[in-house]
């Protein structure tokens, strides 16, 4: 079916291209001109001069002059930063004098809003225009991270891990699954994670029904990125570079030293009588009291357990460590304590170099850029390297035909680092590995928990060192080709074909961890994965623009076909007895036969037709309408097509006669929009909603195919059930806004309110009728069931001013608020989610109608039981003991049980915002950028490991013996931390409760930049147009009450919106960075 639909789309494109024969040819003449500023009457150097509606243009030279081949009746669009853009109609005078008015109004700024462009003042939908210059003041390996605080309504959560993906949500959480916005780069779907920030010309975020022009892909918002193009004129070469150092957090997790740790462990034994009432101390402790003296001591050695200096078994001559079996490892105790955080987190360099060459004539333009980025991570053996090349060219074939291309090629490399948000990685091992363990044993091999009573953690240095040879490689090509033709005076036809090809290859080694109490198998392993993803997009549009007196019409119609294909393979080998040298290991040369390959095959298509109409009367009344019809192969026949309309309206009040005498008002507009969009939600991230025919497996499906009864072979089984009734999630978005420009264009203000309703939520069914062995819940079919509502408001304001002629400043502030709630779950009362990815603490995230997505659920802690009298006076609690958690009797029935669980914290922030200050004084410039997130809660899972030593005998918090810990016989009136004990679950650590929940509010100085531009008179003789040096500091301070590493937390599962606000120990995003940089133009 889709092949025939694609043929229809191609036919439409070819039919439009045939209209080239309708070209209108007019005579052209060479014109000259000069651009000056209204404030100082001096030439404006580098001003953009373009022919409206075409790619023909140039820039002014050092005298503010330009030359272009034009026709009478052409309109020139002239713009330069710090001046208001202006339009000049070309007449018969061959010399054109143009004066740009000083001011910072952005009303005439052109904004790309979906296959077309509009002046900012004509927009009636909700569009955030990102200040690209400000955004680039924060160096980052990931462009998506630079959106944080620069666009109202956009929530961004970063990771400190170099090259890691960034979590981006537009106007909150609108689904259970992935809600990442659509990223469109030069008309092709792409990823912000891989774009070179130096290549970006402009960036806008579509947030309301106006995104319906992108149909099913636009339900979570659309980020539209336009990369730089060449300009007519002499060749220009720019060099932008910075070099700096990243500094790990100073305090780390605030963990105990060895003395505090040993004393805490001993206290926990003392506070835990055995069933017969005797003290467990009488049995001694293999590490801290091997002689059963009743007094704790720090041993000289931990392996052998509790050994003293001079013991025969600590003689170095008896040391024997086989690479696969530990026979007699000897490890001295670190009596001062190992600072595991600073053993794996070290200062690390970062550098970036970018060279761009651009230029052209009135017939053609070009731009080429080359970038090298190398960011070493502060966490041992983490890094990100990227090499990229971009080439953008455009050619004018006569006055009405334009063709061009945009190509971006990059290679990136990083270690194969798994998501850091879980309990089994180097960061979590920092707080789980006891401080008494040193990094190395007496022979320089890794030390660990193999001795008794040291828990089951791993040496974090060993974990990261063993990743040194892991590699994750990507080679990507993305770009497009286009042709554009003007005909019949008011029509433009455009066809564009583009796409992305991503080739990936990674491998990793499994090294025996001989020093550990668990996972110390002697078997090594090697795994290789390879594959590629491709997506191609063919877009054809017909655009009609016309002005009838006071009436203005802009109509667009088009078609788009998108195909997606993915294929991959994975295999592994093991037991490399001869050599485990990374240079020689392959899947096939291990002693164990290669594992059965796991392959991925995926093919999908999307076919769309769309139209858009914008109408204005007298620049006063503005109407817009959009419709898109999408057909997707993700759904079964009968459910594949969806239609998504939107309407907008605007009233520029400042144009009314009754407003003309208000001198302080430059522009005022009220606008509103309503739109309907669709969403693929989790269906797209899970690759397919279709019934999967088979999968190979030895364990899930095998049978005796030979009939001999002694051979097992892989069989086939149904891996996933499809659902022919599944269809789109439907999003309906309402938006009303108000924009004003005041005080001679010095003050801009914008306010908008929105509501978003999502119906037919897509999620995996938990219905027992789908329990088809060996299926688990992740392989059940998708169903539509449940609704979510979002609402909120956004405020954006900026002020542009000056003090005299030398001091200029720009101040801008944006503030966003949103709230969401589940309104239906397909009739279910609630849905519990094990979103932390762990069963250590029982499910503590609950979806329930009337509550926000991802809210924490558990007992409300109202204190600790002080003594037996307190227990007797409190509601009945079967687990009540002095020094343990005291829970609220929420339902008032006089007893504590599961019916008293309640909602204990909402991870969604109530407000997010950014404040930017730009100052310039003569040749100096200063930029400061603050970001804040307010009202969100964090479930601090780290407390589970560091305050309850009976859990796994790992490290403990530095204040574990402090006055806030309940102690037998003490006053305890100020105690908030439960008693130290060895009794399993005596403190209800396995139960979720509000004690783990903390405030996630923070304010962070994201960047502070001081720059100096060398006067042109001093460098002109050297052939340098501009030379600027700067100093940049990032994350200089963070104000927060959160006790964890960093309040900026990514979800533990990036595709599950119920898993955010949970802290296992994240790779901190708030590390300080100090850079020195240069910007040079030649």
PDB file of C-alpha atoms in Angstrom, residues 888-976:
ATOM      1  CA  UNK A 888       1.563   8.819  59.330  1.00  0.00           C
ATOM      2  CA  UNK A 889      -1.787   7.069  59.702  1.00  0.00           C
ATOM      3  CA  UNK A 890      -3.086   8.623  56.499  1.00  0.00           C
ATOM      4  CA  UNK A 891      -6.484   6.912  56.431  1.00  0.00           C
ATOM      5  CA  UNK A 892      -7.022   7.294  60.188  1.00  0.00           C
ATOM      6  CA  UNK A 893      -7.917   3.651  60.915  1.00  0.00           C
ATOM      7  CA  UNK A 894      -5.542   3.395  63.879  1.00  0.00           C
ATOM      8  CA  UNK A 895      -2.999   1.108  62.222  1.00  0.00           C
ATOM      9  CA  UNK A 896      -0.091   1.427  59.815  1.00  0.00           C
ATOM     10  CA  UNK A 897      -0.361  -0.710  56.678  1.00  0.00           C
ATOM     11  CA  UNK A 898      -0.197  -0.407  52.885  1.00  0.00           C
ATOM     12  CA  UNK A 899      -3.426   1.586  52.912  1.00  0.00           C
ATOM     13  CA  UNK A 900      -1.513   4.465  54.479  1.00  0.00           C
ATOM     14  CA  UNK A 901       0.759   4.960  51.489  1.00  0.00           C
ATOM     15  CA  UNK A 902       0.252   8.292  49.782  1.00  0.00           C
ATOM     16  CA  UNK A 903       1.874  10.581  47.233  1.00  0.00           C
ATOM     17  CA  UNK A 904       5.103  11.939  48.677  1.00  0.00           C
ATOM     18  CA  UNK A 905       6.739  14.065  45.974  1.00  0.00           C
ATOM     19  CA  UNK A 906       6.350  15.396  42.445  1.00  0.00           C
ATOM     20  CA  UNK A 907       9.568  15.362  40.375  1.00  0.00           C
ATOM     21  CA  UNK A 908       8.168  17.828  37.845  1.00  0.00           C
ATOM     22  CA  UNK A 909       9.560  21.337  38.490  1.00  0.00           C
ATOM     23  CA  UNK A 910       6.943  24.026  39.047  1.00  0.00           C
ATOM     24  CA  UNK A 911       9.050  26.733  37.412  1.00  0.00           C
ATOM     25  CA  UNK A 912      12.128  26.868  35.202  1.00  0.00           C
ATOM     26  CA  UNK A 913      13.809  29.998  33.921  1.00  0.00           C
ATOM     27  CA  UNK A 914      16.873  31.699  32.592  1.00  0.00           C
ATOM     28  CA  UNK A 915      18.366  35.170  32.986  1.00  0.00           C
ATOM     29  CA  UNK A 916      20.943  36.597  30.563  1.00  0.00           C
ATOM     30  CA  UNK A 917      22.965  39.783  30.842  1.00  0.00           C
ATOM     31  CA  UNK A 918      25.092  41.120  27.983  1.00  0.00           C
ATOM     32  CA  UNK A 919      27.255  44.217  28.537  1.00  0.00           C
ATOM     33  CA  UNK A 920      29.632  45.901  26.127  1.00  0.00           C
ATOM     34  CA  UNK A 921      31.924  48.803  26.881  1.00  0.00           C
ATOM     35  CA  UNK A 922      34.049  49.986  23.984  1.00  0.00           C
ATOM     36  CA  UNK A 923      35.993  46.850  23.019  1.00  0.00           C
ATOM     37  CA  UNK A 924      35.109  44.830  26.118  1.00  0.00           C
ATOM     38  CA  UNK A 925      32.120  42.512  26.417  1.00  0.00           C
ATOM     39  CA  UNK A 926      30.705  40.670  29.419  1.00  0.00           C
ATOM     40  CA  UNK A 927      28.073  37.938  29.400  1.00  0.00           C
ATOM     41  CA  UNK A 928      26.425  36.184  32.345  1.00  0.00           C
ATOM     42  CA  UNK A 929      23.804  33.445  32.183  1.00  0.00           C
ATOM     43  CA  UNK A 930      21.813  32.090  35.156  1.00  0.00           C
ATOM     44  CA  UNK A 931      19.471  29.094  35.075  1.00  0.00           C
ATOM     45  CA  UNK A 932      17.041  27.916  37.724  1.00  0.00           C
ATOM     46  CA  UNK A 933      14.681  25.013  38.329  1.00  0.00           C
ATOM     47  CA  UNK A 934      12.181  25.356  41.165  1.00  0.00           C
ATOM     48  CA  UNK A 935       9.762  23.080  43.000  1.00  0.00           C
ATOM     49  CA  UNK A 936      10.722  19.636  41.711  1.00  0.00           C
ATOM     50  CA  UNK A 937      11.426  16.759  44.100  1.00  0.00           C
ATOM     51  CA  UNK A 938      14.193  14.142  44.001  1.00  0.00           C
ATOM     52  CA  UNK A 939      14.092  10.579  45.321  1.00  0.00           C
ATOM     53  CA  UNK A 940      17.592  10.261  46.791  1.00  0.00           C
ATOM     54  CA  UNK A 941      18.224   6.545  46.383  1.00  0.00           C
ATOM     55  CA  UNK A 942      21.810   6.995  47.610  1.00  0.00           C
ATOM     56  CA  UNK A 943      20.503   7.293  51.174  1.00  0.00           C
ATOM     57  CA  UNK A 944      19.398   3.667  50.974  1.00  0.00           C
ATOM     58  CA  UNK A 945      23.027   2.573  50.591  1.00  0.00           C
ATOM     59  CA  UNK A 946      24.796   5.069  52.850  1.00  0.00           C
ATOM     60  CA  UNK A 947      22.607   5.195  55.980  1.00  0.00           C
ATOM     61  CA  UNK A 948      21.723   1.538  56.446  1.00  0.00           C
ATOM     62  CA  UNK A 949      24.920  -0.545  56.733  1.00  0.00           C
ATOM     63  CA  UNK A 950      22.957  -3.769  57.060  1.00  0.00           C
ATOM     64  CA  UNK A 951      21.898  -3.463  53.415  1.00  0.00           C
ATOM     65  CA  UNK A 952      25.166  -4.516  51.763  1.00  0.00           C
ATOM     66  CA  UNK A 953      27.878  -3.348  54.191  1.00  0.00           C
ATOM     67  CA  UNK A 954      29.047  -0.699  51.797  1.00  0.00           C
ATOM     68  CA  UNK A 955      30.341   2.750  52.628  1.00  0.00           C
ATOM     69  CA  UNK A 956      28.311   5.053  54.864  1.00  0.00           C
ATOM     70  CA  UNK A 957      27.587   8.758  55.087  1.00  0.00           C
ATOM     71  CA  UNK A 958      30.084  11.009  56.840  1.00  0.00           C
ATOM     72  CA  UNK A 959      27.412  12.044  59.410  1.00  0.00           C
ATOM     73  CA  UNK A 960      26.423   8.443  60.260  1.00  0.00           C
ATOM     74  CA  UNK A 961      27.570   8.931  63.875  1.00  0.00           C
ATOM     75  CA  UNK A 962      26.315  12.508  64.158  1.00  0.00           C
ATOM     76  CA  UNK A 963      23.688  13.999  66.470  1.00  0.00           C
ATOM     77  CA  UNK A 964      20.849  13.435  64.000  1.00  0.00           C
ATOM     78  CA  UNK A 965      21.209   9.628  64.259  1.00  0.00           C
ATOM     79  CA  UNK A 966      18.988   7.895  66.859  1.00  0.00           C
ATOM     80  CA  UNK A 967      21.101   6.263  69.581  1.00  0.00           C
ATOM     81  CA  UNK A 968      20.038   3.980  72.452  1.00  0.00           C
ATOM     82  CA  UNK A 969      19.892   5.842  75.769  1.00  0.00           C
ATOM     83  CA  UNK A 970      20.342   9.277  74.195  1.00  0.00           C
ATOM     84  CA  UNK A 971      17.922  12.221  74.180  1.00  0.00           C
ATOM     85  CA  UNK A 972      17.085  11.709  70.475  1.00  0.00           C
ATOM     86  CA  UNK A 973      14.640  14.632  70.379  1.00  0.00           C
ATOM     87  CA  UNK A 974      16.426  16.019  67.308  1.00  0.00           C
ATOM     88  CA  UNK A 975      17.125  12.656  65.677  1.00  0.00           C
ATOM     89  CA  UNK A 976      15.938  12.249  62.075  1.00  0.00           C
TER      90      UNK A 976
END
